[in-house]
Amino acid sequence: QSALTQPASVSGSPGQSITISCTGTSSDVGNYNYVSWYQQHPGKAPKLMICDVSKRPSGVSDRFSGSKSGNTASLTISGLQAEDEADYYCCSYAGSKSHNWVFGGGTKLTVL
Amino acid sequence: EVQLVESGGGLVQPGGSLRLSCAASGFTVNNYFMSWVRQAPGKGLEWVSVIFSVGTTYYADSVKGRFSITRDNSKNTLYLQMNSLRAEDTAVYYCSRGTSSGWYGADWGQGTLVTVSS
């Protein structure tokens, strides 16, 4: 199972909005509404930001939103804040035969 | 409050074995989908294995036949038995709780480092 494709890095200024893409295939992202997004600060465990494509867990800021079109999922962060600077990973369920999950390679968000 | 505490990591020689533990509190392990996810130094996240609430297990191709995920309901603990370890298995290993009907990483432990080296 190949990793999902994310841009290596994105950047934005405080207050701006950014979008991180996550491209898979018709076997994973395109076939299931089981895409999740994680934020990871250096040396810390990942934190769930979005599940099931667009659901925001309790406690996660509404500045974070998720969507999907075809084989590509997206995470949008609006009103960028300094504490949003982190690595972001997407993850998708990858099939009812193998019951695997696949992560993206990760995107480093820099808040300028 | 949900808590996951991993242990058992360390330095092991290539070809060796190690068993990781993930002690859970605040919920019952056998009622949830539980996964192990790893992260090699400076690299991204890699899904390793899952155990469904009904007990079915699945593995990434990279560890199939070498790793085994189990749980002990009496100890409310998740395990990952790792055999025939290779240098490329060097990583921080996280356990993660999903839901009662599927997995996404709703909760994570702090991770335990496994280093495979001679």
PDB file of C-alpha atoms in Angstrom:
ATOM      1  CA  GLN A   1       0.000   0.000   0.000  1.00  0.00           C
ATOM      2  CA  SER A   2       1.582   3.296  -1.091  1.00  0.00           C
ATOM      3  CA  ALA A   3       1.588   6.323   1.163  1.00  0.00           C
ATOM      4  CA  LEU A   4      -0.830   9.151   0.455  1.00  0.00           C
ATOM      5  CA  THR A   5       0.726  12.205  -1.201  1.00  0.00           C
ATOM      6  CA  GLN A   6       1.000  15.457   0.732  1.00  0.00           C
ATOM      7  CA  PRO A   7       3.063  18.573  -0.008  1.00  0.00           C
ATOM      8  CA  ALA A   8       6.280  18.547   1.996  1.00  0.00           C
ATOM      9  CA  SER A   9       5.706  22.054   3.302  1.00  0.00           C
ATOM     10  CA  VAL A  10       3.247  24.931   3.333  1.00  0.00           C
ATOM     11  CA  SER A  11       3.467  28.350   4.939  1.00  0.00           C
ATOM     12  CA  GLY A  12       1.258  31.277   5.780  1.00  0.00           C
ATOM     13  CA  SER A  13       1.162  34.437   7.825  1.00  0.00           C
ATOM     14  CA  PRO A  14      -0.839  34.845  11.023  1.00  0.00           C
ATOM     15  CA  GLY A  15      -4.504  35.378  10.248  1.00  0.00           C
ATOM     16  CA  GLN A  16      -4.292  33.831   6.800  1.00  0.00           C
ATOM     17  CA  SER A  17      -5.827  30.543   5.646  1.00  0.00           C
ATOM     18  CA  ILE A  18      -3.931  27.584   4.246  1.00  0.00           C
ATOM     19  CA  THR A  19      -4.984  24.272   2.731  1.00  0.00           C
ATOM     20  CA  ILE A  20      -3.058  21.017   2.823  1.00  0.00           C
ATOM     21  CA  SER A  21      -3.919  18.423   0.191  1.00  0.00           C
ATOM     22  CA  CYS A  22      -3.794  14.661   0.560  1.00  0.00           C
ATOM     23  CA  THR A  23      -3.978  12.647  -2.644  1.00  0.00           C
ATOM     24  CA  GLY A  24      -4.684   8.946  -2.677  1.00  0.00           C
ATOM     25  CA  THR A  25      -6.392   6.561  -5.061  1.00  0.00           C
ATOM     26  CA  SER A  26      -9.794   5.067  -5.731  1.00  0.00           C
ATOM     27  CA  SER A  27      -8.771   2.253  -3.363  1.00  0.00           C
ATOM     28  CA  ASP A  28      -8.427   4.461  -0.327  1.00  0.00           C
ATOM     29  CA  VAL A  29      -9.345   8.174  -0.169  1.00  0.00           C
ATOM     30  CA  GLY A  30     -11.658   7.969  -3.153  1.00  0.00           C
ATOM     31  CA  ASN A  31     -13.569   4.936  -1.925  1.00  0.00           C
ATOM     32  CA  TYR A  32     -14.117   5.591   1.777  1.00  0.00           C
ATOM     33  CA  ASN A  33     -15.174   8.524   3.928  1.00  0.00           C
ATOM     34  CA  TYR A  34     -12.605   7.464   6.523  1.00  0.00           C
ATOM     35  CA  VAL A  35     -10.003  10.193   6.179  1.00  0.00           C
ATOM     36  CA  SER A  36      -8.478  11.619   9.334  1.00  0.00           C
ATOM     37  CA  TRP A  37      -5.969  14.402   9.987  1.00  0.00           C
ATOM     38  CA  TYR A  38      -3.377  14.685  12.752  1.00  0.00           C
ATOM     39  CA  GLN A  39      -1.267  17.509  14.118  1.00  0.00           C
ATOM     40  CA  GLN A  40       2.132  16.673  15.567  1.00  0.00           C
ATOM     41  CA  HIS A  41       4.436  19.068  17.360  1.00  0.00           C
ATOM     42  CA  PRO A  42       8.139  18.124  17.682  1.00  0.00           C
ATOM     43  CA  GLY A  43       8.711  15.364  20.196  1.00  0.00           C
ATOM     44  CA  LYS A  44       5.002  14.942  20.867  1.00  0.00           C
ATOM     45  CA  ALA A  45       2.395  12.321  20.028  1.00  0.00           C
ATOM     46  CA  PRO A  46       0.000  13.017  17.160  1.00  0.00           C
ATOM     47  CA  LYS A  47      -3.286  14.740  17.947  1.00  0.00           C
ATOM     48  CA  LEU A  48      -6.514  14.046  16.072  1.00  0.00           C
ATOM     49  CA  MET A  49      -7.834  17.166  14.340  1.00  0.00           C
ATOM     50  CA  ILE A  50     -10.380  15.783  11.842  1.00  0.00           C
ATOM     51  CA  CYS A  51     -12.019  12.350  11.467  1.00  0.00           C
ATOM     52  CA  ASP A  52     -14.369  10.850   8.889  1.00  0.00           C
ATOM     53  CA  VAL A  53     -13.288  13.485   6.302  1.00  0.00           C
ATOM     54  CA  SER A  54     -14.846  16.514   7.980  1.00  0.00           C
ATOM     55  CA  LYS A  55     -15.832  15.800  11.596  1.00  0.00           C
ATOM     56  CA  ARG A  56     -14.107  17.838  14.240  1.00  0.00           C
ATOM     57  CA  PRO A  57     -13.565  16.136  17.618  1.00  0.00           C
ATOM     58  CA  SER A  58     -14.622  17.938  20.742  1.00  0.00           C
ATOM     59  CA  GLY A  59     -12.027  20.487  21.795  1.00  0.00           C
ATOM     60  CA  VAL A  60     -10.557  21.075  18.343  1.00  0.00           C
ATOM     61  CA  SER A  61     -10.803  24.665  17.148  1.00  0.00           C
ATOM     62  CA  ASP A  62     -13.379  25.395  14.459  1.00  0.00           C
ATOM     63  CA  ARG A  63     -10.544  27.037  12.518  1.00  0.00           C
ATOM     64  CA  PHE A  64      -9.750  23.502  11.337  1.00  0.00           C
ATOM     65  CA  SER A  65     -11.943  21.952   8.653  1.00  0.00           C
ATOM     66  CA  GLY A  66     -11.741  18.972   6.320  1.00  0.00           C
ATOM     67  CA  SER A  67     -13.188  18.064   2.942  1.00  0.00           C
ATOM     68  CA  LYS A  68     -12.804  15.562   0.121  1.00  0.00           C
ATOM     69  CA  SER A  69     -13.237  15.561  -3.629  1.00  0.00           C
ATOM     70  CA  GLY A  70     -12.582  12.396  -5.574  1.00  0.00           C
ATOM     71  CA  ASN A  71      -9.238  10.924  -4.543  1.00  0.00           C
ATOM     72  CA  THR A  72      -8.053  14.073  -2.774  1.00  0.00           C
ATOM     73  CA  ALA A  73      -8.790  15.136   0.780  1.00  0.00           C
ATOM     74  CA  SER A  74      -7.963  18.571   2.157  1.00  0.00           C
ATOM     75  CA  LEU A  75      -7.346  20.182   5.527  1.00  0.00           C
ATOM     76  CA  THR A  76      -7.966  23.911   5.783  1.00  0.00           C
ATOM     77  CA  ILE A  77      -6.748  26.020   8.669  1.00  0.00           C
ATOM     78  CA  SER A  78      -8.202  29.508   8.851  1.00  0.00           C
ATOM     79  CA  GLY A  79      -6.999  32.413  10.961  1.00  0.00           C
ATOM     80  CA  LEU A  80      -3.494  30.948  11.256  1.00  0.00           C
ATOM     81  CA  GLN A  81      -1.913  31.227  14.681  1.00  0.00           C
ATOM     82  CA  ALA A  82       1.679  30.688  15.763  1.00  0.00           C
ATOM     83  CA  GLU A  83       0.744  27.537  17.670  1.00  0.00           C
ATOM     84  CA  ASP A  84      -0.545  25.948  14.462  1.00  0.00           C
ATOM     85  CA  GLU A  85       3.059  25.517  13.320  1.00  0.00           C
ATOM     86  CA  ALA A  86       3.521  21.741  13.304  1.00  0.00           C
ATOM     87  CA  ASP A  87       3.583  18.672  11.092  1.00  0.00           C
ATOM     88  CA  TYR A  88       0.247  17.508   9.692  1.00  0.00           C
ATOM     89  CA  TYR A  89      -0.574  13.995   8.509  1.00  0.00           C
ATOM     90  CA  CYS A  90      -3.575  12.622   6.684  1.00  0.00           C
ATOM     91  CA  CYS A  91      -4.657   9.002   7.011  1.00  0.00           C
ATOM     92  CA  SER A  92      -7.160   6.900   5.119  1.00  0.00           C
ATOM     93  CA  TYR A  93      -8.731   3.484   5.482  1.00  0.00           C
ATOM     94  CA  ALA A  94      -7.355   1.457   2.597  1.00  0.00           C
ATOM     95  CA  GLY A  95      -9.665  -1.446   2.008  1.00  0.00           C
ATOM     96  CA  SER A  96     -12.105  -3.990   3.327  1.00  0.00           C
ATOM     97  CA  LYS A  97      -9.976  -6.880   2.006  1.00  0.00           C
ATOM     98  CA  SER A  98      -6.749  -6.047   3.798  1.00  0.00           C
ATOM     99  CA  HIS A  99      -8.196  -3.818   6.524  1.00  0.00           C
ATOM    100  CA  ASN A 100      -5.171  -1.550   6.339  1.00  0.00           C
ATOM    101  CA  TRP A 101      -4.765   2.136   6.961  1.00  0.00           C
ATOM    102  CA  VAL A 102      -2.312   4.374   5.108  1.00  0.00           C
ATOM    103  CA  PHE A 103      -0.775   7.697   6.142  1.00  0.00           C
ATOM    104  CA  GLY A 104       0.435  10.585   4.057  1.00  0.00           C
ATOM    105  CA  GLY A 105       4.078  11.561   4.144  1.00  0.00           C
ATOM    106  CA  GLY A 106       3.354  14.622   6.262  1.00  0.00           C
ATOM    107  CA  THR A 107       3.341  18.383   5.682  1.00  0.00           C
ATOM    108  CA  LYS A 108       5.390  20.873   7.651  1.00  0.00           C
ATOM    109  CA  LEU A 109       3.351  24.018   8.312  1.00  0.00           C
ATOM    110  CA  THR A 110       5.364  27.146   8.948  1.00  0.00           C
ATOM    111  CA  VAL A 111       3.649  30.239  10.329  1.00  0.00           C
ATOM    112  CA  LEU A 112       5.692  33.173   9.063  1.00  0.00           C
TER     113      LEU A 112
ATOM    114  CA  GLU B   1      -9.891  10.318  31.427  1.00  0.00           C
ATOM    115  CA  VAL B   2      -8.404   8.114  28.714  1.00  0.00           C
ATOM    116  CA  GLN B   3      -4.745   7.264  29.215  1.00  0.00           C
ATOM    117  CA  LEU B   4      -2.411   5.086  27.176  1.00  0.00           C
ATOM    118  CA  VAL B   5       1.079   4.316  28.478  1.00  0.00           C
ATOM    119  CA  GLU B   6       3.513   2.391  26.297  1.00  0.00           C
ATOM    120  CA  SER B   7       6.535   0.512  27.594  1.00  0.00           C
ATOM    121  CA  GLY B   8       8.963  -2.179  26.540  1.00  0.00           C
ATOM    122  CA  GLY B   9      11.062  -0.322  24.009  1.00  0.00           C
ATOM    123  CA  GLY B  10      14.833  -0.456  23.963  1.00  0.00           C
ATOM    124  CA  LEU B  11      17.916  -1.542  22.037  1.00  0.00           C
ATOM    125  CA  VAL B  12      17.774  -4.942  20.345  1.00  0.00           C
ATOM    126  CA  GLN B  13      20.052  -6.656  17.850  1.00  0.00           C
ATOM    127  CA  PRO B  14      18.901  -7.464  14.310  1.00  0.00           C
ATOM    128  CA  GLY B  15      16.986 -10.728  14.326  1.00  0.00           C
ATOM    129  CA  GLY B  16      15.969 -10.262  17.939  1.00  0.00           C
ATOM    130  CA  SER B  17      12.572  -9.932  19.576  1.00  0.00           C
ATOM    131  CA  LEU B  18      10.808  -7.390  21.754  1.00  0.00           C
ATOM    132  CA  ARG B  19       7.346  -7.094  23.276  1.00  0.00           C
ATOM    133  CA  LEU B  20       5.750  -3.679  23.629  1.00  0.00           C
ATOM    134  CA  SER B  21       2.970  -3.031  26.118  1.00  0.00           C
ATOM    135  CA  CYS B  22       0.301  -0.325  26.169  1.00  0.00           C
ATOM    136  CA  ALA B  23      -1.475  -0.021  29.501  1.00  0.00           C
ATOM    137  CA  ALA B  24      -4.880   1.588  29.141  1.00  0.00           C
ATOM    138  CA  SER B  25      -7.025   3.384  31.695  1.00  0.00           C
ATOM    139  CA  GLY B  26     -10.325   5.230  31.483  1.00  0.00           C
ATOM    140  CA  PHE B  27     -11.834   2.708  29.058  1.00  0.00           C
ATOM    141  CA  THR B  28     -11.897  -1.027  28.304  1.00  0.00           C
ATOM    142  CA  VAL B  29      -9.440  -2.089  25.596  1.00  0.00           C
ATOM    143  CA  ASN B  30     -11.517  -4.965  24.276  1.00  0.00           C
ATOM    144  CA  ASN B  31     -14.445  -2.656  23.489  1.00  0.00           C
ATOM    145  CA  TYR B  32     -12.432  -0.577  21.012  1.00  0.00           C
ATOM    146  CA  PHE B  33     -10.419  -0.842  17.815  1.00  0.00           C
ATOM    147  CA  MET B  34      -6.785  -0.432  18.852  1.00  0.00           C
ATOM    148  CA  SER B  35      -3.779   0.183  16.604  1.00  0.00           C
ATOM    149  CA  TRP B  36      -0.024   0.460  16.728  1.00  0.00           C
ATOM    150  CA  VAL B  37       1.526   3.245  14.648  1.00  0.00           C
ATOM    151  CA  ARG B  38       5.253   3.853  14.323  1.00  0.00           C
ATOM    152  CA  GLN B  39       7.497   6.740  13.347  1.00  0.00           C
ATOM    153  CA  ALA B  40      11.090   6.239  12.266  1.00  0.00           C
ATOM    154  CA  PRO B  41      13.510   8.980  13.354  1.00  0.00           C
ATOM    155  CA  GLY B  42      12.840  12.132  11.327  1.00  0.00           C
ATOM    156  CA  LYS B  43      10.215  10.357   9.233  1.00  0.00           C
ATOM    157  CA  GLY B  44       6.433  10.240   8.957  1.00  0.00           C
ATOM    158  CA  LEU B  45       3.800   8.086  10.598  1.00  0.00           C
ATOM    159  CA  GLU B  46       3.314   4.476   9.489  1.00  0.00           C
ATOM    160  CA  TRP B  47       0.325   2.337  10.463  1.00  0.00           C
ATOM    161  CA  VAL B  48       1.501  -1.060  11.744  1.00  0.00           C
ATOM    162  CA  SER B  49      -1.362  -3.157  13.048  1.00  0.00           C
ATOM    163  CA  VAL B  50      -4.950  -3.144  14.305  1.00  0.00           C
ATOM    164  CA  ILE B  51      -7.043  -5.345  16.557  1.00  0.00           C
ATOM    165  CA  PHE B  52     -10.779  -5.036  16.135  1.00  0.00           C
ATOM    166  CA  SER B  53     -13.133  -4.986  19.107  1.00  0.00           C
ATOM    167  CA  VAL B  54     -14.193  -8.518  18.109  1.00  0.00           C
ATOM    168  CA  GLY B  55     -10.548  -9.624  18.188  1.00  0.00           C
ATOM    169  CA  THR B  56      -9.684  -9.836  14.486  1.00  0.00           C
ATOM    170  CA  THR B  57      -6.170  -8.635  13.673  1.00  0.00           C
ATOM    171  CA  TYR B  58      -4.533  -7.118  10.604  1.00  0.00           C
ATOM    172  CA  TYR B  59      -1.005  -5.993   9.752  1.00  0.00           C
ATOM    173  CA  ALA B  60       0.915  -3.771   7.366  1.00  0.00           C
ATOM    174  CA  ASP B  61       2.760  -5.751   4.701  1.00  0.00           C
ATOM    175  CA  SER B  62       6.072  -4.533   6.140  1.00  0.00           C
ATOM    176  CA  VAL B  63       5.528  -6.415   9.416  1.00  0.00           C
ATOM    177  CA  LYS B  64       3.205  -9.281   8.419  1.00  0.00           C
ATOM    178  CA  GLY B  65       4.463 -12.610   9.672  1.00  0.00           C
ATOM    179  CA  ARG B  66       6.901 -10.972  12.114  1.00  0.00           C
ATOM    180  CA  PHE B  67       4.684  -8.877  14.428  1.00  0.00           C
ATOM    181  CA  SER B  68       1.671  -9.951  16.456  1.00  0.00           C
ATOM    182  CA  ILE B  69      -0.907  -7.707  18.150  1.00  0.00           C
ATOM    183  CA  THR B  70      -2.743  -9.059  21.177  1.00  0.00           C
ATOM    184  CA  ARG B  71      -4.609  -7.778  24.227  1.00  0.00           C
ATOM    185  CA  ASP B  72      -5.090  -8.940  27.802  1.00  0.00           C
ATOM    186  CA  ASN B  73      -8.539  -8.014  29.039  1.00  0.00           C
ATOM    187  CA  SER B  74      -7.693  -8.766  32.665  1.00  0.00           C
ATOM    188  CA  LYS B  75      -4.825  -6.273  32.558  1.00  0.00           C
ATOM    189  CA  ASN B  76      -6.567  -3.872  30.133  1.00  0.00           C
ATOM    190  CA  THR B  77      -3.361  -3.865  28.121  1.00  0.00           C
ATOM    191  CA  LEU B  78      -2.498  -3.994  24.429  1.00  0.00           C
ATOM    192  CA  TYR B  79       0.675  -5.721  23.232  1.00  0.00           C
ATOM    193  CA  LEU B  80       2.852  -5.836  20.146  1.00  0.00           C
ATOM    194  CA  GLN B  81       5.151  -8.851  19.889  1.00  0.00           C
ATOM    195  CA  MET B  82       7.932  -8.064  17.437  1.00  0.00           C
ATOM    196  CA  ASN B  83      10.121 -10.882  16.100  1.00  0.00           C
ATOM    197  CA  SER B  84      12.881 -11.042  13.479  1.00  0.00           C
ATOM    198  CA  LEU B  85      13.543  -7.363  13.974  1.00  0.00           C
ATOM    199  CA  ARG B  86      15.331  -5.397  11.274  1.00  0.00           C
ATOM    200  CA  ALA B  87      17.146  -2.066  11.269  1.00  0.00           C
ATOM    201  CA  GLU B  88      14.199  -0.540   9.415  1.00  0.00           C
ATOM    202  CA  ASP B  89      11.925  -1.342  12.354  1.00  0.00           C
ATOM    203  CA  THR B  90      13.750   1.327  14.382  1.00  0.00           C
ATOM    204  CA  ALA B  91      11.072   3.834  15.374  1.00  0.00           C
ATOM    205  CA  VAL B  92       8.951   5.310  18.105  1.00  0.00           C
ATOM    206  CA  TYR B  93       5.959   3.028  18.506  1.00  0.00           C
ATOM    207  CA  TYR B  94       2.636   4.568  19.519  1.00  0.00           C
ATOM    208  CA  CYS B  95      -0.513   2.773  20.587  1.00  0.00           C
ATOM    209  CA  SER B  96      -3.742   4.447  19.632  1.00  0.00           C
ATOM    210  CA  ARG B  97      -7.394   4.029  20.494  1.00  0.00           C
ATOM    211  CA  GLY B  98     -10.082   4.205  17.836  1.00  0.00           C
ATOM    212  CA  THR B  99     -13.816   3.791  18.297  1.00  0.00           C
ATOM    213  CA  SER B 100     -16.027   0.820  19.030  1.00  0.00           C
ATOM    214  CA  SER B 101     -16.716   0.378  15.319  1.00  0.00           C
ATOM    215  CA  GLY B 102     -13.578   1.516  13.526  1.00  0.00           C
ATOM    216  CA  TRP B 103     -10.156   3.066  13.862  1.00  0.00           C
ATOM    217  CA  TYR B 104      -8.839   6.542  13.636  1.00  0.00           C
ATOM    218  CA  GLY B 105      -6.364   7.815  16.183  1.00  0.00           C
ATOM    219  CA  ALA B 106      -8.699   9.375  18.706  1.00  0.00           C
ATOM    220  CA  ASP B 107      -6.248   8.943  21.577  1.00  0.00           C
ATOM    221  CA  TRP B 108      -2.516   8.259  21.615  1.00  0.00           C
ATOM    222  CA  GLY B 109       0.124   7.202  24.079  1.00  0.00           C
ATOM    223  CA  GLN B 110       3.430   8.999  24.469  1.00  0.00           C
ATOM    224  CA  GLY B 111       5.316   6.373  22.453  1.00  0.00           C
ATOM    225  CA  THR B 112       8.203   4.022  23.170  1.00  0.00           C
ATOM    226  CA  LEU B 113      11.458   3.956  21.191  1.00  0.00           C
ATOM    227  CA  VAL B 114      12.671   0.742  19.612  1.00  0.00           C
ATOM    228  CA  THR B 115      16.214   0.731  18.244  1.00  0.00           C
ATOM    229  CA  VAL B 116      17.395  -2.221  16.185  1.00  0.00           C
ATOM    230  CA  SER B 117      21.163  -2.152  15.886  1.00  0.00           C
ATOM    231  CA  SER B 118      24.204  -4.318  16.428  1.00  0.00           C
TER     232      SER B 118
END
